[in-house]
CSV table of C-alpha atoms and ligand atoms in Angstrom, one decimal:
chain,number,residue,atom,x,y,z
A,162,UNK,CA,52.5,19.4,197.3
A,163,UNK,CA,53.9,22.4,199.0
A,164,UNK,CA,53.7,24.9,195.9
A,165,UNK,CA,51.7,28.1,195.7
A,166,UNK,CA,48.2,27.8,197.1
A,167,UNK,CA,48.9,25.3,199.5
A,168,UNK,CA,48.3,26.8,203.2
A,169,UNK,CA,51.6,27.5,205.1
A,170,UNK,CA,52.6,28.4,208.5
A,171,UNK,CA,55.7,30.8,208.8
A,172,UNK,CA,57.8,30.5,212.0
A,173,UNK,CA,59.4,33.6,213.9
A,174,UNK,CA,63.0,33.6,213.4
A,175,UNK,CA,64.9,31.1,215.2
A,176,UNK,CA,61.8,29.1,216.5
A,177,UNK,CA,62.7,26.1,214.1
A,178,UNK,CA,65.0,24.6,216.6
A,179,UNK,CA,62.5,22.3,218.3
A,180,UNK,CA,61.5,20.7,214.6
A,181,UNK,CA,65.1,20.4,213.6
A,182,UNK,CA,65.5,18.0,216.9
A,183,UNK,CA,62.1,16.1,215.6
A,184,UNK,CA,59.9,17.4,218.2
A,185,UNK,CA,56.5,17.3,216.4
A,186,UNK,CA,54.7,20.3,218.0
A,187,UNK,CA,54.4,23.8,216.7
A,188,UNK,CA,53.1,26.1,219.3
A,189,UNK,CA,50.9,29.3,218.5
A,190,UNK,CA,53.9,31.3,220.2
A,191,UNK,CA,56.3,30.1,217.6
A,192,UNK,CA,54.2,31.2,214.6
A,193,UNK,CA,54.7,34.5,212.7
A,194,UNK,CA,52.3,34.2,209.7
A,195,UNK,CA,49.5,31.8,208.7
A,196,UNK,CA,48.8,32.2,204.7
A,197,UNK,CA,46.2,30.2,202.9
A,198,UNK,CA,43.5,30.1,205.4
A,199,UNK,CA,43.9,26.4,206.6
A,200,UNK,CA,41.0,25.1,208.5
A,201,UNK,CA,41.1,22.5,211.2
A,202,UNK,CA,42.9,19.2,210.3
A,203,UNK,CA,44.3,20.8,206.9
A,204,UNK,CA,47.9,19.9,205.9
A,205,UNK,CA,50.1,23.1,205.8
A,206,UNK,CA,53.7,23.3,205.0
A,207,UNK,CA,55.9,24.7,207.7
A,208,UNK,CA,58.4,27.3,206.8
A,209,UNK,CA,61.4,28.8,208.5
A,210,UNK,CA,61.6,32.7,208.7
A,211,UNK,CA,63.6,32.3,205.5
A,212,UNK,CA,60.7,30.5,203.8
A,213,UNK,CA,62.3,27.0,203.5
A,214,UNK,CA,60.0,24.1,204.1
A,215,UNK,CA,61.0,22.0,207.2
A,216,UNK,CA,58.0,20.2,208.0
A,217,UNK,CA,54.5,19.1,206.8
A,218,UNK,CA,51.9,19.5,209.5
A,219,UNK,CA,48.3,19.5,210.4
A,220,UNK,CA,46.8,22.8,211.4
A,221,UNK,CA,44.8,23.1,214.6
A,222,UNK,CA,43.4,26.6,214.7
A,223,UNK,CA,41.8,26.4,218.3
A,224,UNK,CA,44.8,24.6,220.1
A,225,UNK,CA,48.1,26.0,221.8
A,226,UNK,CA,49.5,23.3,219.8
A,227,UNK,CA,48.7,24.9,216.7
A,228,UNK,CA,50.4,22.4,214.2
A,229,UNK,CA,51.5,18.7,214.5
A,230,UNK,CA,54.3,17.6,212.0
A,231,UNK,CA,53.6,14.5,209.9
A,232,UNK,CA,56.9,14.7,208.5
A,233,UNK,CA,60.1,17.1,209.1
A,234,UNK,CA,60.1,17.6,205.3
A,235,UNK,CA,57.8,18.7,202.2
A,236,UNK,CA,55.5,15.5,202.0
A,237,UNK,CA,52.5,14.6,200.2
A,238,UNK,CA,50.2,13.6,203.1
A,239,UNK,CA,47.3,11.3,201.6
A,240,UNK,CA,45.8,7.7,202.2
A,241,UNK,CA,48.8,5.9,200.7
A,242,UNK,CA,51.1,8.1,203.5
A,243,UNK,CA,48.8,6.9,206.3
A,244,UNK,CA,48.6,3.2,205.0
A,245,UNK,CA,52.8,3.4,205.2
A,246,UNK,CA,53.1,4.9,208.4
A,247,UNK,CA,50.4,2.9,210.0
A,248,UNK,CA,51.9,-0.4,208.5
A,249,UNK,CA,55.4,0.3,210.1
A,250,UNK,CA,53.8,0.7,213.3
A,251,UNK,CA,52.0,-2.5,213.2
A,252,UNK,CA,55.3,-4.3,211.8
A,253,UNK,CA,57.0,-3.0,214.6
A,254,UNK,CA,55.0,-5.1,216.9
A,255,UNK,CA,55.2,-8.1,215.0
A,256,UNK,CA,56.0,-11.1,217.4
A,257,UNK,CA,54.3,-9.6,220.3
A,258,UNK,CA,51.0,-11.6,219.7
A,259,UNK,CA,50.3,-14.9,219.9
A,260,UNK,CA,47.2,-17.3,221.2
A,261,UNK,CA,48.1,-16.3,225.1
A,262,UNK,CA,48.6,-12.5,224.1
A,263,UNK,CA,46.0,-11.1,221.7
A,264,UNK,CA,46.0,-7.5,222.8
A,265,UNK,CA,48.8,-4.7,222.2
A,266,UNK,CA,49.0,-1.1,221.4
A,267,UNK,CA,49.3,-0.8,217.5
A,268,UNK,CA,49.9,3.0,217.1
A,269,UNK,CA,51.3,5.0,220.0
A,270,UNK,CA,50.8,8.7,218.8
A,271,UNK,CA,54.0,10.8,218.4
A,272,UNK,CA,56.2,8.2,219.2
A,273,UNK,CA,55.1,6.3,216.0
A,274,UNK,CA,55.2,9.2,213.9
A,275,UNK,CA,51.4,9.5,214.0
A,276,UNK,CA,50.8,12.6,216.4
A,277,UNK,CA,47.3,12.5,217.8
A,278,UNK,CA,46.6,8.7,216.6
A,279,UNK,CA,46.1,5.7,219.3
A,280,UNK,CA,45.3,2.3,218.0
A,281,UNK,CA,44.9,-0.8,220.1
A,282,UNK,CA,44.3,-3.9,219.0
A,283,UNK,CA,42.1,-6.6,221.1
A,284,UNK,CA,42.0,-9.6,219.1
A,285,UNK,CA,40.1,-9.1,215.8
A,286,UNK,CA,39.0,-5.4,216.8
A,287,UNK,CA,41.2,-2.4,216.7
A,288,UNK,CA,40.1,0.6,218.8
A,289,UNK,CA,41.3,4.0,217.6
A,290,UNK,CA,41.2,7.3,219.4
A,291,UNK,CA,42.0,10.4,217.5
A,292,UNK,CA,42.8,13.3,219.5
A,293,UNK,CA,44.1,15.8,217.3
A,294,UNK,CA,42.5,17.9,214.3
A,295,UNK,CA,44.7,16.1,212.0
A,296,UNK,CA,44.0,12.7,213.2
A,297,UNK,CA,40.2,13.7,213.2
A,298,UNK,CA,40.6,14.7,209.6
A,299,UNK,CA,42.2,11.3,208.5
A,300,UNK,CA,39.8,9.2,210.2
A,301,UNK,CA,38.7,7.0,207.1
A,302,UNK,CA,42.5,6.6,205.8
A,303,UNK,CA,43.6,5.7,209.4
A,304,UNK,CA,40.5,2.9,209.7
A,305,UNK,CA,41.6,1.7,205.9
A,306,UNK,CA,45.1,1.7,206.8
A,307,UNK,CA,44.7,-0.3,210.1
A,308,UNK,CA,42.2,-3.0,208.4
A,309,UNK,CA,44.7,-3.6,205.6
A,310,UNK,CA,47.7,-3.5,207.9
A,311,UNK,CA,46.3,-6.3,210.3
A,312,UNK,CA,43.2,-7.7,208.9
A,313,UNK,CA,41.1,-7.0,211.7
A,314,UNK,CA,37.4,-7.3,211.1
A,315,UNK,CA,36.0,-4.6,213.7
A,316,UNK,CA,37.4,-0.8,213.9
A,317,UNK,CA,35.8,1.2,216.7
A,318,UNK,CA,36.6,4.9,217.3
A,319,UNK,CA,36.7,6.0,221.1
A,320,UNK,CA,37.4,9.5,220.5
A,321,UNK,CA,35.6,10.6,224.0
A,322,UNK,CA,39.1,11.9,225.7
A,323,UNK,CA,38.9,15.2,227.0
A,324,UNK,CA,42.1,16.6,225.2
A,325,UNK,CA,40.0,16.8,221.9
A,326,UNK,CA,38.1,19.9,223.5
A,327,UNK,CA,41.4,21.8,223.3
A,328,UNK,CA,41.4,20.7,219.5
A,329,UNK,CA,37.8,22.1,219.1
A,330,UNK,CA,36.5,18.6,218.4
A,331,UNK,CA,33.6,17.0,219.7
A,332,UNK,CA,33.5,13.5,221.5
A,333,UNK,CA,32.7,10.8,218.9
A,334,UNK,CA,32.1,7.0,219.7
A,335,UNK,CA,31.2,4.7,216.8
A,336,UNK,CA,31.8,1.6,214.8
A,337,UNK,CA,34.0,2.7,212.0
A,338,UNK,CA,34.5,-0.8,210.1
A,339,UNK,CA,32.4,-4.2,210.6
A,340,UNK,CA,30.4,-4.8,213.4
A,341,UNK,CA,30.6,-5.0,217.5
A,342,UNK,CA,28.7,-7.7,219.5
A,343,UNK,CA,29.2,-6.6,223.1
A,344,UNK,CA,32.3,-6.7,224.8
A,345,UNK,CA,35.6,-8.2,223.1
A,346,UNK,CA,37.5,-11.3,224.3
A,347,UNK,CA,41.3,-11.1,224.7
A,348,UNK,CA,44.0,-13.0,226.4
A,349,UNK,CA,46.8,-11.4,228.2
A,350,UNK,CA,49.8,-13.7,229.6
A,351,UNK,CA,47.3,-16.5,229.2
A,352,UNK,CA,44.3,-14.8,231.2
A,353,UNK,CA,41.0,-14.4,229.6
A,354,UNK,CA,39.5,-10.7,229.7
A,355,UNK,CA,36.7,-9.3,228.3
A,356,UNK,CA,37.2,-5.6,227.2
A,357,UNK,CA,34.2,-3.1,226.8
A,358,UNK,CA,35.7,-1.0,224.2
A,359,UNK,CA,32.6,1.3,223.9
A,360,UNK,CA,32.1,2.3,227.5
A,361,UNK,CA,35.0,1.0,229.5
A,362,UNK,CA,37.8,3.7,230.3
A,363,UNK,CA,40.4,4.7,227.3
A,364,UNK,CA,40.1,2.3,224.8
A,365,UNK,CA,38.7,-0.3,227.5
A,366,UNK,CA,42.1,-1.9,228.9
A,367,UNK,CA,45.3,-0.2,230.3
A,368,UNK,CA,47.5,-2.1,227.8
A,369,UNK,CA,50.3,0.1,229.1
A,370,UNK,CA,50.5,-1.9,232.2
A,371,UNK,CA,50.9,-5.1,230.5
A,372,UNK,CA,54.5,-6.1,231.6
A,373,UNK,CA,53.7,-4.7,234.9
A,374,UNK,CA,50.9,-7.3,235.3
A,375,UNK,CA,53.4,-9.9,234.3
A,376,UNK,CA,55.9,-8.8,236.7
A,377,UNK,CA,53.3,-8.8,239.7
A,378,UNK,CA,52.2,-12.2,238.8
A,379,UNK,CA,55.7,-13.3,239.4
A,380,UNK,CA,55.9,-11.5,242.7
A,381,UNK,CA,52.6,-12.6,244.2
A,382,UNK,CA,53.1,-16.1,245.2
A,383,UNK,CA,52.0,-16.9,249.0
A,384,UNK,CA,51.1,-13.2,249.5
A,385,UNK,CA,48.1,-11.4,250.7
A,386,UNK,CA,47.5,-9.0,247.8
A,387,UNK,CA,46.0,-5.2,247.9
A,388,UNK,CA,45.2,-4.1,244.4
A,389,UNK,CA,44.1,-0.5,244.9
A,390,UNK,CA,42.4,1.1,241.6
A,391,UNK,CA,41.9,-2.3,240.0
A,392,UNK,CA,39.5,-1.3,237.1
A,393,UNK,CA,38.8,-4.5,235.5
A,394,UNK,CA,40.9,-6.9,237.5
A,395,UNK,CA,44.1,-7.0,235.4
A,396,UNK,CA,46.7,-6.9,238.7
A,397,UNK,CA,44.3,-8.9,240.6
A,398,UNK,CA,44.1,-11.9,238.0
A,399,UNK,CA,47.7,-11.7,237.5
A,400,UNK,CA,48.5,-12.1,241.2
A,401,UNK,CA,46.0,-14.9,241.5
A,402,UNK,CA,47.4,-16.5,238.5
A,403,UNK,CA,50.8,-16.1,240.3
A,404,UNK,CA,49.7,-17.8,243.4
A,405,UNK,CA,48.4,-15.1,245.8
A,406,UNK,CA,47.0,-16.1,249.1
A,407,UNK,CA,44.1,-13.8,248.8
A,408,UNK,CA,43.3,-10.5,247.3
A,409,UNK,CA,41.4,-7.5,248.1
A,410,UNK,CA,40.5,-5.0,245.1
A,411,UNK,CA,39.4,-1.6,245.4
A,412,UNK,CA,37.8,0.5,242.5
A,413,UNK,CA,35.1,3.4,242.6
A,414,UNK,CA,33.5,2.3,239.3
A,415,UNK,CA,30.7,-0.3,239.9
A,416,UNK,CA,30.9,-1.0,236.2
A,417,UNK,CA,34.6,-1.8,236.2
A,418,UNK,CA,34.2,-4.0,239.1
A,419,UNK,CA,31.2,-5.9,237.6
A,420,UNK,CA,33.5,-6.9,234.5
A,421,UNK,CA,36.5,-7.5,237.0
A,422,UNK,CA,34.1,-10.3,238.9
A,423,UNK,CA,33.3,-11.9,235.6
A,424,UNK,CA,36.8,-11.6,234.2
A,425,UNK,CA,37.5,-13.7,237.3
A,426,UNK,CA,34.8,-16.1,237.0
A,427,UNK,CA,35.7,-16.7,233.4
A,428,UNK,CA,39.2,-17.9,234.1
A,429,UNK,CA,38.0,-21.0,235.8
A,430,UNK,CA,41.2,-22.4,237.1
A,431,UNK,CA,41.7,-19.0,239.3
A,432,UNK,CA,38.0,-18.8,240.2
A,433,UNK,CA,38.3,-20.5,243.4
A,434,UNK,CA,40.8,-18.6,245.5
A,435,UNK,CA,39.7,-15.8,248.0
A,436,UNK,CA,39.0,-12.5,246.2
A,437,UNK,CA,37.2,-9.5,247.7
A,438,UNK,CA,36.1,-6.6,245.8
A,439,UNK,CA,35.5,-3.3,247.4
A,440,UNK,CA,33.5,-0.3,245.6
A,441,UNK,CA,35.0,2.3,247.4
A,442,UNK,CA,37.1,5.4,247.3
A,443,UNK,CA,40.5,4.3,247.6
A,444,UNK,CA,41.4,7.2,249.9
A,445,UNK,CA,39.0,6.1,252.3
A,446,UNK,CA,39.2,2.2,251.9
A,447,UNK,CA,43.0,2.3,252.8
A,448,UNK,CA,42.0,4.1,256.0
A,449,UNK,CA,39.3,1.5,256.7
A,450,UNK,CA,41.6,-1.5,256.3
A,451,UNK,CA,44.1,0.1,258.5
A,452,UNK,CA,41.2,0.6,261.2
A,453,UNK,CA,40.5,-3.2,260.5
A,454,UNK,CA,44.1,-4.2,261.1
A,455,UNK,CA,44.7,-5.6,257.8
A,456,UNK,CA,48.3,-6.1,256.5
A,457,UNK,CA,49.2,-7.1,253.0
A,458,UNK,CA,52.5,-8.7,251.5
A,459,UNK,CA,52.2,-6.8,248.3
A,460,UNK,CA,50.2,-4.0,247.5
A,461,UNK,CA,49.4,-2.0,244.0
A,462,UNK,CA,48.5,1.2,243.5
A,463,UNK,CA,47.8,2.3,240.2
A,464,UNK,CA,45.8,5.5,240.3
A,465,UNK,CA,44.4,7.7,237.5
A,466,UNK,CA,46.3,10.5,236.3
A,467,UNK,CA,46.2,13.1,239.0
A,468,UNK,CA,48.4,15.4,237.5
A,469,UNK,CA,47.6,15.9,233.5
A,470,UNK,CA,50.3,18.7,233.4
A,471,UNK,CA,53.0,20.1,235.6
A,472,UNK,CA,50.6,22.8,236.8
A,473,UNK,CA,48.6,20.0,238.9
A,474,UNK,CA,51.6,18.7,240.5
A,475,UNK,CA,51.5,20.4,243.8
A,476,UNK,CA,47.9,18.8,244.3
A,477,UNK,CA,48.6,15.4,242.8
A,478,UNK,CA,51.9,15.4,244.8
A,479,UNK,CA,49.5,15.3,248.1
A,480,UNK,CA,47.3,12.8,246.7
A,481,UNK,CA,50.5,10.5,245.7
A,482,UNK,CA,51.9,10.9,249.2
A,483,UNK,CA,48.5,10.2,251.0
A,484,UNK,CA,47.9,6.8,249.1
A,485,UNK,CA,51.8,5.8,249.4
A,486,UNK,CA,51.8,6.5,253.0
A,487,UNK,CA,48.6,4.5,253.9
A,488,UNK,CA,49.9,1.6,251.6
A,489,UNK,CA,53.3,1.4,253.1
A,490,UNK,CA,51.7,1.3,256.6
A,491,UNK,CA,49.6,-1.8,255.4
A,492,UNK,CA,52.6,-3.6,254.3
A,493,UNK,CA,53.8,-6.8,256.2
A,494,UNK,CA,57.8,-6.6,257.2
A,495,UNK,CA,59.3,-7.7,253.9
A,496,UNK,CA,56.0,-6.7,252.0
A,497,UNK,CA,56.3,-5.2,248.4
A,498,UNK,CA,54.6,-2.3,247.2
A,499,UNK,CA,54.3,-1.8,243.3
A,500,UNK,CA,53.5,1.8,243.0
A,501,UNK,CA,53.0,3.7,239.8
A,502,UNK,CA,51.9,7.5,238.5
A,503,UNK,CA,50.8,7.9,235.0
A,504,UNK,CA,50.7,11.9,235.5
A,505,UNK,CA,52.7,13.4,232.8
A,506,UNK,CA,53.0,16.4,235.3
A,507,UNK,CA,54.7,14.3,237.7
A,508,UNK,CA,58.3,13.4,236.7
A,509,UNK,CA,60.2,10.1,237.8
A,510,UNK,CA,62.3,12.1,239.9
A,511,UNK,CA,59.6,14.0,241.8
A,512,UNK,CA,57.6,10.4,242.1
A,513,UNK,CA,60.4,8.9,243.6
A,514,UNK,CA,60.7,12.1,246.0
A,515,UNK,CA,57.0,11.8,247.0
A,516,UNK,CA,57.4,7.9,247.6
A,517,UNK,CA,60.5,8.5,249.8
A,518,UNK,CA,58.4,11.3,251.9
A,519,UNK,CA,55.8,9.0,252.5
A,520,UNK,CA,57.9,6.3,253.8
A,521,UNK,CA,59.6,9.1,256.3
A,522,UNK,CA,56.2,10.3,257.3
A,523,UNK,CA,54.9,6.4,257.5
A,524,UNK,CA,58.1,5.7,259.6
A,525,UNK,CA,58.7,2.8,257.5
A,526,UNK,CA,62.1,2.0,256.2
A,527,UNK,CA,62.0,0.8,252.8
A,528,UNK,CA,64.3,0.4,249.6
A,529,UNK,CA,63.7,0.3,245.9
A,530,UNK,CA,63.9,-2.9,244.3
A,531,UNK,CA,62.8,-2.5,241.0
A,532,UNK,CA,61.3,0.2,238.5
A,533,UNK,CA,58.5,-0.1,235.9
A,534,UNK,CA,57.7,1.7,232.7
A,535,UNK,CA,55.1,1.0,229.8
A,536,UNK,CA,55.2,-1.8,227.9
A,537,UNK,CA,57.4,-1.9,224.9
A,538,UNK,CA,54.4,-1.4,222.5
A,539,UNK,CA,54.3,1.9,224.1
A,540,UNK,CA,57.6,3.6,222.7
A,541,UNK,CA,59.0,6.8,223.7
A,542,UNK,CA,60.5,8.5,220.9
A,543,UNK,CA,63.6,10.0,221.9
A,544,UNK,CA,62.7,13.2,220.5
A,545,UNK,CA,59.6,13.1,222.4
A,546,UNK,CA,59.9,12.8,225.9
A,547,UNK,CA,56.4,14.0,226.8
A,548,UNK,CA,55.8,10.3,225.8
A,549,UNK,CA,57.3,8.9,229.0
A,550,UNK,CA,54.4,9.3,231.2
A,551,UNK,CA,54.2,6.0,233.1
A,552,UNK,CA,56.4,5.2,235.8
A,553,UNK,CA,56.4,3.0,238.6
A,554,UNK,CA,58.5,1.7,241.7
A,555,UNK,CA,58.9,-1.5,243.3
A,556,UNK,CA,59.6,-0.8,246.9
A,557,UNK,CA,60.4,-3.4,249.8
A,558,UNK,CA,59.7,-2.7,253.3
A,559,UNK,CA,62.4,-3.8,255.6
A,560,UNK,CA,61.7,-6.8,257.9
B,894,LIG,N1,45.5,-0.9,237.2
B,894,LIG,C1,44.3,-1.2,236.4
B,894,LIG,C2,44.1,0.1,235.8
B,894,LIG,C3,43.8,1.4,236.6
B,894,LIG,S1,43.1,2.7,236.1
B,894,LIG,C4,44.8,-2.0,235.1
B,894,LIG,O1,45.6,-2.7,235.3
B,894,LIG,O2,43.6,-2.2,234.4
B,894,LIG,C5,42.5,3.8,237.4
B,894,LIG,C6,41.3,3.3,238.1
B,894,LIG,O3,41.1,4.1,239.5
B,894,LIG,C7,39.9,3.3,237.6
B,894,LIG,O4,39.6,2.1,237.3
B,894,LIG,C8,39.0,4.2,238.0
B,894,LIG,O5,37.4,3.8,238.0
B,894,LIG,C9,39.6,4.3,239.3
B,894,LIG,N2,39.4,5.1,240.3
B,894,LIG,C10,39.8,6.8,240.1
B,894,LIG,N3,39.7,7.4,241.2
B,894,LIG,C11,39.3,6.4,242.4
B,894,LIG,C12,39.0,6.8,243.7
B,894,LIG,N4,39.2,7.8,244.3
B,894,LIG,N5,38.8,5.6,244.4
B,894,LIG,C13,38.7,4.3,243.8
B,894,LIG,N6,39.0,3.9,242.5
B,894,LIG,C14,39.3,5.2,241.8
């Protein structure tokens, strides 16, 4: 298990503190010595300077995060270990799925004790992202564990996220188990969507916004709704189901918009309302809407990650401020803005300051009347605050 011959990583004196706090990342700068020549993804024993084994981790020679802990103790990492961890994560979501809710996140990486492993359930299909060397190494065990824990008929790998480059891993998209026939049907909040699990963004659908879409649905009644960065229409369909008067939805992706339109058409009880879809850059289109003299009772801003890390925060702040300023100006008196940031590099505090600055420059009086975070199937381990990436504010413009 951790005897002689097993590769090991020995930490510099005093650098075991974050592991003691159950944070799973071991940075290259904390390592004094590597013994046994581990290759990418190999299991290593992590030792303190005094030689005590304090964790069992996956080694990643090309990443600054040189190892990620599977366990904070000596442990045998094998297929049975993955079966147990995956089952625990799946069991924690018991009760989240029913006939009207057939999609949720099953494994949320570090916060489910499985660093680098993401798994999303879309009906009978599970889509995995393997984002670290260790996760990549255990692909087969993870796929088998997901089938065993869920009874899924199909497992698809969507490992094309950029972060794999940092781990020295090539992109990989393929069907790992079963067969895939086109897009996958799901229901969220009783609304039907199709998910392009092979070519859509991330694993195909932004499950982290599930509860936010539900809240928007309840806010939309009688309002003209603007949905900027609409992707495949999630917030738009939720708003229409909630009784929106009409909707304008913007995205730069023609593929996403095509799927959004067909999602709306497939929900026949929703299809009759006025829905306009615009393939455009949001920054330019918000200005065009302003110039057209449009106004809205509810606006949603759910942009992509402008700041992956804190190093990008300044540029991201300008982008967030720009779209929030424009959206606040487009609000009717008493109108609502649901505004989000999924940037790990922008804290909730900073995001609130940016929105406050936008309101000031827009000369709009507004108040926060609610807050959003990721759905409960995206837990944030208390020891892993980096997992808390998604934040949102519900802002009401004064009458
Ligand atoms: N709210 C969506 C998810 C949004 S993801 C949901 O609930 O499903 C972000 C979206 O922004 C993507 O669809 C991407 O195509 C789009 N996008 C990124 N940059 C853009 C830009 N500058 N203008 C318009 N759309 C953009």
